Coordinates of C-alpha atoms in Angstrom, one line a residue:
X1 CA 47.7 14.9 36.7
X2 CA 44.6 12.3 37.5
X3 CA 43.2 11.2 34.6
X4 CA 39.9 9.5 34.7
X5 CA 38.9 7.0 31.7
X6 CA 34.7 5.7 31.6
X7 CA 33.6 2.9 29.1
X8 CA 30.5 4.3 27.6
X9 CA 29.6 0.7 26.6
X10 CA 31.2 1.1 23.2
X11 CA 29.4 4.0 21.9
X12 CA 31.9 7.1 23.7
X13 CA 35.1 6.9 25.8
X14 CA 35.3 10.2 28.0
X15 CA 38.4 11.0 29.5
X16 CA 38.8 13.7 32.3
X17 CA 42.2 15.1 33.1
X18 CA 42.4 17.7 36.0
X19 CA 46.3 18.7 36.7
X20 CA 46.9 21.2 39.5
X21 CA 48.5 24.7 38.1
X22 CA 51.9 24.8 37.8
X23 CA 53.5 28.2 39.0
X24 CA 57.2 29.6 37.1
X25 CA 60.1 29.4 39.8
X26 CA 63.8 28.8 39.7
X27 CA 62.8 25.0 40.8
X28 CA 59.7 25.0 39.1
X29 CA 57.9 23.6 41.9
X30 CA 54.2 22.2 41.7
X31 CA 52.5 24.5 43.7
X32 CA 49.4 22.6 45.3
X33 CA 46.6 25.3 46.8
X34 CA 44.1 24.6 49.3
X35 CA 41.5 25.2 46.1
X36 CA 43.7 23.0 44.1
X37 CA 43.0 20.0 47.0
X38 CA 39.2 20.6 46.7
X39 CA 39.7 20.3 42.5
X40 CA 41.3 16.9 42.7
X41 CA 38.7 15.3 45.1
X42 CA 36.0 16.3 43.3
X43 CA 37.2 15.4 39.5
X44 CA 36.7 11.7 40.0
X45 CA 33.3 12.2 40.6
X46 CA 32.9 15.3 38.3
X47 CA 34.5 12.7 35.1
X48 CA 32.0 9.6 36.2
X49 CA 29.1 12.1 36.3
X50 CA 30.1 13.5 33.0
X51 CA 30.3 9.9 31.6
X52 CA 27.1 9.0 32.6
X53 CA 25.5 11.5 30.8
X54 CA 27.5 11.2 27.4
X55 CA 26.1 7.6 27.9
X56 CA 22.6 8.6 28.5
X57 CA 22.5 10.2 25.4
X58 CA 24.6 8.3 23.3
X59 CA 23.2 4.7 24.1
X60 CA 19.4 5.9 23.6
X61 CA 20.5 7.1 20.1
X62 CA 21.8 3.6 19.3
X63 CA 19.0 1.7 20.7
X64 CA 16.5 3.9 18.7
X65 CA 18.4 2.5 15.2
X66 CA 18.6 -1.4 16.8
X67 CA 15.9 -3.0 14.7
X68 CA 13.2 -5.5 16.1
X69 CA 13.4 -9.4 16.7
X70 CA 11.2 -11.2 14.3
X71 CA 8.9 -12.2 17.5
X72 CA 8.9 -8.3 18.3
X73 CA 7.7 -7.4 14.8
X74 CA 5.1 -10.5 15.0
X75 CA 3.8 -9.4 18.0
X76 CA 3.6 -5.6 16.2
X77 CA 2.2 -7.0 13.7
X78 CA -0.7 -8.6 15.8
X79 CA -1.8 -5.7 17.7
X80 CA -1.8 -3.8 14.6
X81 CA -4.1 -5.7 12.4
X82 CA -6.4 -5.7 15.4
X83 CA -6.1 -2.0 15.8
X84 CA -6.7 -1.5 11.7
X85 CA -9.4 -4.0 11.4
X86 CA -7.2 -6.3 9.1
X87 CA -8.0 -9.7 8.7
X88 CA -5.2 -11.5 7.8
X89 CA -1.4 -10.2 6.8
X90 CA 2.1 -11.7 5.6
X91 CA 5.2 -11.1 6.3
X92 CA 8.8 -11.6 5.8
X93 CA 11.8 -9.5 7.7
X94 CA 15.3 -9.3 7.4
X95 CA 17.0 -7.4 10.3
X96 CA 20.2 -7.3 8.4
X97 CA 21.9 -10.7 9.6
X98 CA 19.8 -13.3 7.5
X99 CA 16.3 -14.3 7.7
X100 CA 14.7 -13.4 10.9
X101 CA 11.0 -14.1 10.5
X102 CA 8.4 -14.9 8.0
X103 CA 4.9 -15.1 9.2
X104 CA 1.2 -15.6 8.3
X105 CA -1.6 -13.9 10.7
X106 CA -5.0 -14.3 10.8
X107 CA -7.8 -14.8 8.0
X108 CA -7.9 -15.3 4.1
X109 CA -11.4 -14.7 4.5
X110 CA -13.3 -12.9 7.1
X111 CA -16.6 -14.4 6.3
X112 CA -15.5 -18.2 5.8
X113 CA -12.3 -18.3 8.1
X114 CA -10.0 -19.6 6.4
X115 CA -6.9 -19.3 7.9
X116 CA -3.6 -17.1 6.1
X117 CA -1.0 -20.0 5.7
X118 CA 2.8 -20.0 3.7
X119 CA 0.6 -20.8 0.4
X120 CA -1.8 -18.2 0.5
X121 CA -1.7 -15.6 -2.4
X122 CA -1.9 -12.1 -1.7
X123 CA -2.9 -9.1 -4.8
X124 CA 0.4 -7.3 -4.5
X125 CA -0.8 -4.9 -6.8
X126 CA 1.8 -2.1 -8.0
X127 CA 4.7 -3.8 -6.1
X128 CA 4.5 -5.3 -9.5
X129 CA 5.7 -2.4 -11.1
X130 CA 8.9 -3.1 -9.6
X131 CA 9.0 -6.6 -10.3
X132 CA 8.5 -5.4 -14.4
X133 CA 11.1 -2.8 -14.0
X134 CA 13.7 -5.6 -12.7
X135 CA 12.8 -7.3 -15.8
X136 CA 13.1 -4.3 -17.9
X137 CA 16.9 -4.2 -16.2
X138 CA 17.4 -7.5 -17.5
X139 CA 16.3 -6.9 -21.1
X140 CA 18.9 -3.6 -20.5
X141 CA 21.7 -6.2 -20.1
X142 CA 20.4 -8.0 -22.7
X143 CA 20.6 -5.5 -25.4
X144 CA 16.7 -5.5 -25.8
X145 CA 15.9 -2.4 -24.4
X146 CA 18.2 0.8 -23.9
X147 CA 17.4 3.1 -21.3
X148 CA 17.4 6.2 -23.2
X149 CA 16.0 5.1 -26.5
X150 CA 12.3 5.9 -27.4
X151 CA 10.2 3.2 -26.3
X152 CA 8.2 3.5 -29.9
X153 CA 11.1 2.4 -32.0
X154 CA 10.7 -0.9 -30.6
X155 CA 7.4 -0.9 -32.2
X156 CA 5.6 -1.3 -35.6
X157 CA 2.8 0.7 -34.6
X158 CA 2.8 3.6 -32.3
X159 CA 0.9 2.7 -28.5
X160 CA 0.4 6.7 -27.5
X161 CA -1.5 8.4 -30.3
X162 CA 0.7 11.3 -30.0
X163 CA 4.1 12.4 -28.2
X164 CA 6.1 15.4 -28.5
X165 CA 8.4 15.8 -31.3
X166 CA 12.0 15.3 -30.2
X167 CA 11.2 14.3 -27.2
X168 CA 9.7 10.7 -26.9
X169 CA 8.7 8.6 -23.8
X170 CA 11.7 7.1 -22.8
X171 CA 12.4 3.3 -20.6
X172 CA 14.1 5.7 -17.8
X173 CA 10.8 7.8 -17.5
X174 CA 8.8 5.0 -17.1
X175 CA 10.5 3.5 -14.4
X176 CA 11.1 6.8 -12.7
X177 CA 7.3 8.0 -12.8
X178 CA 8.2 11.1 -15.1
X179 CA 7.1 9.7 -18.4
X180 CA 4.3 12.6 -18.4
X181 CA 1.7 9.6 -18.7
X182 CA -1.4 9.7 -16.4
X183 CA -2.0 7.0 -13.8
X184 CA -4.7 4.5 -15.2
X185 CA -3.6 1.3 -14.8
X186 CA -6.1 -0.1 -17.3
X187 CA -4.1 2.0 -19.9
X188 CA -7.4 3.1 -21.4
X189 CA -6.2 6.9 -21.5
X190 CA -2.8 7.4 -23.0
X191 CA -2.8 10.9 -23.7
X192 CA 0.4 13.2 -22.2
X193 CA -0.6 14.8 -19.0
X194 CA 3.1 16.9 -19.2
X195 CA 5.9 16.4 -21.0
X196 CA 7.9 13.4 -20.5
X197 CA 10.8 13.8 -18.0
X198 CA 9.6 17.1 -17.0
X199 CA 8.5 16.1 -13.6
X200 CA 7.6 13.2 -11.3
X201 CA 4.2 12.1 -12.1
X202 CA 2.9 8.6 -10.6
X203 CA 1.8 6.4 -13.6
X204 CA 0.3 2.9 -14.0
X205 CA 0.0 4.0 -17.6
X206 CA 3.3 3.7 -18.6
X207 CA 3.8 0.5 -16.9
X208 CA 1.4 -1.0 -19.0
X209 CA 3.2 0.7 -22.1
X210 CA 6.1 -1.2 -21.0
X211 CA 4.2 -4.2 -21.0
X212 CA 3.3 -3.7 -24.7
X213 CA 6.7 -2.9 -25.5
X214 CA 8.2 -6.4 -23.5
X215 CA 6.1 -8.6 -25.3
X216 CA 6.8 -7.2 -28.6
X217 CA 10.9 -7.2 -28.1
X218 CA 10.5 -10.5 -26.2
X219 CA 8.2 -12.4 -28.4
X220 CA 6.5 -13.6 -25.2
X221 CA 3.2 -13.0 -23.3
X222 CA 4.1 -10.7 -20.4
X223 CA 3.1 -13.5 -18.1
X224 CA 5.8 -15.9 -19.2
X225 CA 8.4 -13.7 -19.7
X226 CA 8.0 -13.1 -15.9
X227 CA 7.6 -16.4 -14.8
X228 CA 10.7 -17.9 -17.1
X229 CA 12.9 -14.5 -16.7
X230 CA 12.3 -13.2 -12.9
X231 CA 9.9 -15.9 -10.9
X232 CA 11.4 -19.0 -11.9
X233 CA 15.3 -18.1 -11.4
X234 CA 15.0 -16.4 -8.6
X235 CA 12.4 -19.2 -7.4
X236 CA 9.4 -17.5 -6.9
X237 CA 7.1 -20.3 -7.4
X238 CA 4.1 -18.9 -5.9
X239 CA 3.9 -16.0 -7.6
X240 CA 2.3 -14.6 -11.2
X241 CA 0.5 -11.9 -13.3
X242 CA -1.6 -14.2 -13.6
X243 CA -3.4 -16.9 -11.6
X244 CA -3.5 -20.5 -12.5
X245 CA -7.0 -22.7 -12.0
X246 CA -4.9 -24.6 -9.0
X247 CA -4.1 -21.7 -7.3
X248 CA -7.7 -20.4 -7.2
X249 CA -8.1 -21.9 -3.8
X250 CA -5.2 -20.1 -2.1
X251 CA -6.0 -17.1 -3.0
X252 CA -6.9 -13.9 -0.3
X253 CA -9.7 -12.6 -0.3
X254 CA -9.6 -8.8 -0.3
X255 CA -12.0 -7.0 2.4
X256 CA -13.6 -3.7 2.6
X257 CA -15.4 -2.0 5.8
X258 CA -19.0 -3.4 5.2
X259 CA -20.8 -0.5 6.5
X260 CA -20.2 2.5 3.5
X261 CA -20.4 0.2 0.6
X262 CA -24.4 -1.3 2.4
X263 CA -25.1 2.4 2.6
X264 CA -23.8 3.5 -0.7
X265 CA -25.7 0.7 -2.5
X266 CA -28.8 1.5 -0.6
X267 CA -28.7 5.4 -1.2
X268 CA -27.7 5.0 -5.0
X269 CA -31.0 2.7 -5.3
X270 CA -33.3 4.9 -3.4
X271 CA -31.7 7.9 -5.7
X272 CA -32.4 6.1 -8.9
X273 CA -35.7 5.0 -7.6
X274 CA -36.7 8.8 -6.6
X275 CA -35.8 9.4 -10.1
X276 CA -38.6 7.3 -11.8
X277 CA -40.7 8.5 -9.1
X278 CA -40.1 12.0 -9.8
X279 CA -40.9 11.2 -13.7
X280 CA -43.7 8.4 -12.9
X281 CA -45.6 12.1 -11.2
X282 CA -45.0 14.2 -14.0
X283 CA -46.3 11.9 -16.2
X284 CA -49.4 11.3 -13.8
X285 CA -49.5 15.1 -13.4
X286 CA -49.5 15.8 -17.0
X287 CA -52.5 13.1 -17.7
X288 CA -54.5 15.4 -15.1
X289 CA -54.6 12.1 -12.4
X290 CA -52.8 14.0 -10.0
X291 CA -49.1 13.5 -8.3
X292 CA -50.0 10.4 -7.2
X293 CA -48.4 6.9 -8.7
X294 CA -50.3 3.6 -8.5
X295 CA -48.6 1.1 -6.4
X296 CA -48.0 -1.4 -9.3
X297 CA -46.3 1.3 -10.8
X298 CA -44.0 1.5 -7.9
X299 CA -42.8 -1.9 -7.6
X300 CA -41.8 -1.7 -11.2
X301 CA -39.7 1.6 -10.5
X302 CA -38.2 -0.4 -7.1
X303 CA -37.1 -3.7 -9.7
X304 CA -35.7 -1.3 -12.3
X305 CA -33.7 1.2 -10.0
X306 CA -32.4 -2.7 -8.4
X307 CA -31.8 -3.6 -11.9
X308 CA -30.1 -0.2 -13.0
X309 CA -27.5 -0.3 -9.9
X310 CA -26.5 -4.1 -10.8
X311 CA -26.0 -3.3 -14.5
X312 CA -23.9 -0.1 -13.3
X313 CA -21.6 -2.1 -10.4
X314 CA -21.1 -4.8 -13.3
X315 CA -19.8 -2.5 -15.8
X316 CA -17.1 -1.1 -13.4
X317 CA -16.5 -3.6 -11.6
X318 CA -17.3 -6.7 -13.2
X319 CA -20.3 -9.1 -12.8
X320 CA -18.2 -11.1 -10.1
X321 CA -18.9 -8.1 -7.4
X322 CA -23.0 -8.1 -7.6
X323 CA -22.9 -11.6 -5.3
X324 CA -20.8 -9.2 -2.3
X325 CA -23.3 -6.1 -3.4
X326 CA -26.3 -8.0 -2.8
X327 CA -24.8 -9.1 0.7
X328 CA -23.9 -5.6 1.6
X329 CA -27.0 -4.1 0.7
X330 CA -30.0 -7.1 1.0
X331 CA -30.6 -6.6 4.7
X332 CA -31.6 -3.0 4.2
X333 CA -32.9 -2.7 1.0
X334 CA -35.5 -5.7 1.8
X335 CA -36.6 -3.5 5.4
X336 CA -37.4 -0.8 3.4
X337 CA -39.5 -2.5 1.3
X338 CA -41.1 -4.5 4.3
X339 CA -41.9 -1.1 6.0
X340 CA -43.6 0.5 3.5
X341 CA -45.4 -2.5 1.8
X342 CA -46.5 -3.9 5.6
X343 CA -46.9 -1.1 8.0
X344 CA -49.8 0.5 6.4
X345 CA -52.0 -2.7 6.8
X346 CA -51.0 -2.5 10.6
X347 CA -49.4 0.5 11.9
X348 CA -51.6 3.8 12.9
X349 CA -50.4 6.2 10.0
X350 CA -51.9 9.7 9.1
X351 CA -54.2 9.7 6.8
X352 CA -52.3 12.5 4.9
X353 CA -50.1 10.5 2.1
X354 CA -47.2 13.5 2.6
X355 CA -46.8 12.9 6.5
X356 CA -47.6 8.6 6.0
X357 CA -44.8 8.9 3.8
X358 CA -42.8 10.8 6.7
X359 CA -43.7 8.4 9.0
X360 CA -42.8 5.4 7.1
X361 CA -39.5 6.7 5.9
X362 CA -38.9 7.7 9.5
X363 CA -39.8 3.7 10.8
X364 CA -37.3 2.3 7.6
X365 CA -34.3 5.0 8.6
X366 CA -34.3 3.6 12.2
X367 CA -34.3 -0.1 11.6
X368 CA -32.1 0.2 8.6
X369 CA -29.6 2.6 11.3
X370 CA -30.1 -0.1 13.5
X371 CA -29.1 -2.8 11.5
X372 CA -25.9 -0.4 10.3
X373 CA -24.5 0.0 13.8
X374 CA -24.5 -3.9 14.3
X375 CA -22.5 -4.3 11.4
X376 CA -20.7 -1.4 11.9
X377 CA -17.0 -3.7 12.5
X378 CA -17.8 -5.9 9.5
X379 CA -15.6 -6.7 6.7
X380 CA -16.9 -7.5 3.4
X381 CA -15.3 -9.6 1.0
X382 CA -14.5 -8.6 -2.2
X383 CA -14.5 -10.5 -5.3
X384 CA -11.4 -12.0 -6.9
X385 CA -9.6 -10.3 -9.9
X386 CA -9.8 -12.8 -12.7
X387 CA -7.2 -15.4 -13.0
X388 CA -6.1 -14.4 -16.9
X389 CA -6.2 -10.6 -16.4
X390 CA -2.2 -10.0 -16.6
X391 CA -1.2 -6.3 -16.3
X392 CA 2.3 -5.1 -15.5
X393 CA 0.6 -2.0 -13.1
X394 CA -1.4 -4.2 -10.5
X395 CA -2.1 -7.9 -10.9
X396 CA 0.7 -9.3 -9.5
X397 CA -0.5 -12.2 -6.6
X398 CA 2.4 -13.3 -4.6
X399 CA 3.6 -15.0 -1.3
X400 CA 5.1 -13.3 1.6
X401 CA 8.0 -15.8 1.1
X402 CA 8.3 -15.5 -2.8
X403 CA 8.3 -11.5 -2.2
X404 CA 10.9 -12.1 0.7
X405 CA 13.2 -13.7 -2.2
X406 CA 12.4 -11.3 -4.8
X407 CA 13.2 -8.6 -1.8
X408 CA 16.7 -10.1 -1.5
X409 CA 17.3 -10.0 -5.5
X410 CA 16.7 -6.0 -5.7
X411 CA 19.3 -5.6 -2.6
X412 CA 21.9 -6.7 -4.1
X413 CA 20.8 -6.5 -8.0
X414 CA 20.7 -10.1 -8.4
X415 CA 21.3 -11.5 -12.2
X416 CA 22.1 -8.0 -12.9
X417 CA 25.3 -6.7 -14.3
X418 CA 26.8 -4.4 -11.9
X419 CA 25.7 -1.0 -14.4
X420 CA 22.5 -2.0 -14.1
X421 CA 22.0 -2.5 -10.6
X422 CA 24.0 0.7 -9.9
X423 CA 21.2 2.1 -12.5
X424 CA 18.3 1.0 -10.9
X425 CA 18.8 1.9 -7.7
X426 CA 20.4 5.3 -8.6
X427 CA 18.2 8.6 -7.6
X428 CA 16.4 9.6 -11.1
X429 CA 14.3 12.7 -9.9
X430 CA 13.1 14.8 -7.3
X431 CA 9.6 13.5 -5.7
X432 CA 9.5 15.8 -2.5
X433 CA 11.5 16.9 0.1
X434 CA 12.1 13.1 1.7
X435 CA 12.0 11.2 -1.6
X436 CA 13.3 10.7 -4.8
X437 CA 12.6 7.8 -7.4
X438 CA 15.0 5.5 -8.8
X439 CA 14.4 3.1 -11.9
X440 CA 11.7 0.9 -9.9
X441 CA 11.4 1.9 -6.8
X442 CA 11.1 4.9 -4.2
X443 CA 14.3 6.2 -2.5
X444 CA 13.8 7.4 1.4
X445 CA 17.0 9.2 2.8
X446 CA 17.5 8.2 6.3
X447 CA 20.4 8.2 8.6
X448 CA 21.3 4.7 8.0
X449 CA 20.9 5.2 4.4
X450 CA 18.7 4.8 1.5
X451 CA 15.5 2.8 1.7
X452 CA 14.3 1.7 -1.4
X453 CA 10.6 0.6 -1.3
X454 CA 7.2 0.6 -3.0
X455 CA 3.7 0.4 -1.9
X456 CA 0.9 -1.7 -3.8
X457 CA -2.9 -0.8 -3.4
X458 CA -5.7 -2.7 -4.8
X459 CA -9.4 -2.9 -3.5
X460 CA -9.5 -4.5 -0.4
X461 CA -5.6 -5.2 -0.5
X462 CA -2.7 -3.3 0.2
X463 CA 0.9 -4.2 0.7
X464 CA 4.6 -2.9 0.5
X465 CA 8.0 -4.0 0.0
X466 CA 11.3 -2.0 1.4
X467 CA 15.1 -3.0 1.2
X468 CA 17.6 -1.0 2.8
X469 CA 21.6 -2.6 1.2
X470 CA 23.4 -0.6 3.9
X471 CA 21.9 -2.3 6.5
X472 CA 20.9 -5.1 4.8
X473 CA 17.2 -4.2 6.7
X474 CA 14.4 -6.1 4.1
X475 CA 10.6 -6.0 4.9
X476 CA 7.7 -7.1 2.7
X477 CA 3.9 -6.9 4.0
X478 CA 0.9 -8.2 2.8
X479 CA -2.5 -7.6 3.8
X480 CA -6.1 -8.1 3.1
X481 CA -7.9 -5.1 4.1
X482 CA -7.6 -1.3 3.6
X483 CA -6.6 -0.9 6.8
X484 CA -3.3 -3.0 5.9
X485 CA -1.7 0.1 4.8
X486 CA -1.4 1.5 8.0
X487 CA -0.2 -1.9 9.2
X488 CA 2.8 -1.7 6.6
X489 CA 3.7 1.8 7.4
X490 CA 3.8 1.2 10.9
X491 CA 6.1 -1.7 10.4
X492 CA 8.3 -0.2 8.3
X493 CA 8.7 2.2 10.5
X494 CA 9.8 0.5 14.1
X495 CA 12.2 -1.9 11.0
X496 CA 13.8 1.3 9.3
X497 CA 13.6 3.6 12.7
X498 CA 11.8 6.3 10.7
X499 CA 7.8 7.8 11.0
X500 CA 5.4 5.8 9.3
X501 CA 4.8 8.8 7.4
X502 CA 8.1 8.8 5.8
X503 CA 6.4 5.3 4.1
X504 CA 3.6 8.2 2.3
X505 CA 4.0 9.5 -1.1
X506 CA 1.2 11.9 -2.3
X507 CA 0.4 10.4 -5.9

């Protein structure tokens, strides 16, 4: 018998044996044919060409899982923010055997420079929602909270005006996204969208019920409970619900593509404007004077639709965004004027107001187009969330090396008892067909298995944490811009050897 054994470099062994037929006598000779001669000289060969391919295809499989150096993933990350038009991102990686990288690229702030260093402070937004729910794990172990019992029996007076009878809105359904409460993260509407634990429903809601409910059983403002129960043991010294006056100066700017928020501001003046104009010649119509509208009438329709949109954009979004609003939108809004308040004196225009008005709308769209397309790749800052504003669903601010620690607590359930860690991280209920959530965080099923992570998305920010225990794999990614999010999912995915879309969740 020859018998042919091929080191597949650890990953196969192949071994070939070829024995020549044996043929029944009284002796019971061996028998060897001519055919049987041509068998044997070719089965070396045959068994190294039959190794090589088991090779080919098993080696390729185990690259394909090997995950990336921290200078691969750097250089990744590089090529990436330039692709996605992000300014500045952080990030900390774990390949499994310890710390392999944690590094800051780019800017803080597109407009000033300012360079992303170890201290700069990213909105994390709903990543912490899993930061709360860690805490929530603690008050579990503590005897605080119980996750089965009805969050309003830890209260004197009921948070959602109404919930289904015998079937209250439990810790568990919060931290699994099936509480049945919507998704407002300013927890102005707290009325059931389903029943709770019926199905997965993303909410920000509930997380700022939990909030309510933490303070109360606590005694403590939601801010320092976090900071004296999960930052400061686990020494997350850079992080906070809340920002304190000497960390105002590390903070990130968020960005967001300058181009539709000019035009949007522009075209939401120009509507409110056409508006007055519209009434302005009724009213002129009905007095019999015509459809015509003196001209000091129309600079006082011009400051008031101004006036309208600022008072609008400061209601929804605070009085600290009209200073980036009057950036976006100055340039265009003050050709506009120019063109119609100058070109009559000078330009040859028809003497026919309908087609002057044509013509001078015409001469405003073209320089205000050409001053879009040079700004077409501008970011725009946007304004800081206020330092005090603490909410459970979205202002978390954080470092890329605080979130790298906090990363390493939720692997391995750090300062949790071993129920509660086995808790938090077990499946909870069904999101699709890759995902389920756990108490916390999102559950992806891969090959090398489970990857729990979490996403965070604020204006102009976005960000995501995932930790694999199998592997030990941890990544966490901040960013600046709204393109950061396809940064994050494409480094999760060349870390966890999945598609980036696995790192999507339709909310």
């Amino acid at each position: 018998m020859i018998v042919c054994d091929v080191d597949l470099g650890g990953s196969a062994a192949a071994a070939v044996a070829i024995a020549p037929p044996r043929y029944a006598g009284h002796h019971q000779e061996t028998i060897v044919t001519p055919f049987a001669h041509r068998r044997v000289r070719f089965a070396a060969p045959l068994a190294a060409f039959l190794a090589a391919l088991f090779a080919a295809i098993a080696v390729p499989s185990a690259h394909a899982d090997a995950p990336p150096t921290g200078a691969q993933l750097e250089q990744d990350a590089a090529a990436l923010m330039a692709e996605h038009r992000v300014p500045g991102v952080a990030v900390a990686y774990d390949s499994g055997g310890g710390a392999d990288a944690v590094f800051q690229l780019g800017d803080a702030n597109a407009i000033s420079g300012s360079d992303v260093t170890p201290e700069t402070l990213f909105a994390a937004a709903s990543l912490g929602k899993v930061v709360t729910a860690y805490g929530a794990m603690l008050l579990v172990d503590e005897g605080k909270l119980a996750l089965d019992r009805p969050l309003s029996s830890y209260l004197k007076e009921p948070w959602l005006p109404t919930e289904p009878a015998g079937n209250p809105v439990t810790l568990r359904q919060v931290l699994s996204h099936s509480s049945g409460l919507p998704n407002d993260i300013t927890g102005g509407n707290r009325a059931l969208t389903s029943p709770p634990g019926s199905a997965f429903a993303y909410s920000g809601t509930g997380y700022v019920y939990l909030q309510h409910v933490i303070e109360t059983v606590t005694g403590m403002p939601f801010q320092d409970f976090a900071r004296d129960r999960i930052f400061g043991p686990l020494a997350m010294n850079r992080s906070g619900f809340a920002v304190s006056h000497d960390w105002r100066g590390d903070l990130s700017a968020g960005h967001l593509p300058f181009l539709p928020v000019s035009i949007g501001v522009v075209v939401a003046v120009l509507v409110v404007f056409l508006l007055l104009w519209l009434v302005g010649a009724v009213v002129q119509r009905v007095r019999g004077r015509g459809w015509g509208v003196p001209a000091s009438t129309l600079r006082v329709m011009a400051g008031l639709s101004l006036a309208a949109v600022a008072i609008l954009a400061a209601v929804v979004a605070g009085s600290d965004i009209l200073p980036s609003l009057a950036l976006a939108a100055g340039v265009p809004l003050v050709v506009i004027g120019l063109v119609f308040a100058v070109a009559p004196r000078f330009a040859p225009l028809s003497s026919r107001a309908v087609l002057r008005t044509v013509q001078l709308t015409a001469a405003a769209l073209v320089l205000c187009g050409a001053f879009w397309f040079a700004v077409r790749a501008v970011l725009l800052p946007v304004p800081l969330l206020k330092g005090n504003d603490v909410n459970a669903a979205f202002t978390l601010r954080t470092t890329a090396g605080d979130l790298a620690r906090f990363a390493d607590a939720l692997a391995i359930g750090k300062g949790l008892s071993r129920e509660s860690r086995a808790a938090m991280l077990a499946p909870q209920i069904r999101v699709d067909e890759n995902h389920q959530w756990a108490l916390g965080p999102s559950i992806l099923q891969t090959r090398t298995g489970p990857v729990y992570w979490q996403w965070g998305s604020n204006p102009g920010f976005e960000s995501l944490i995932a930790v694999q225990p199998a592997t030990g794999r941890k990544l966490t990614v901040l960013t600046n811009a709204g393109g950061g999010n396809d940064v994050a999912r494409e480094l999760a995915a060349r870390v966890f050897s999945e598609p980036a879309s696995a790192f999507k969740i339709n909310n």
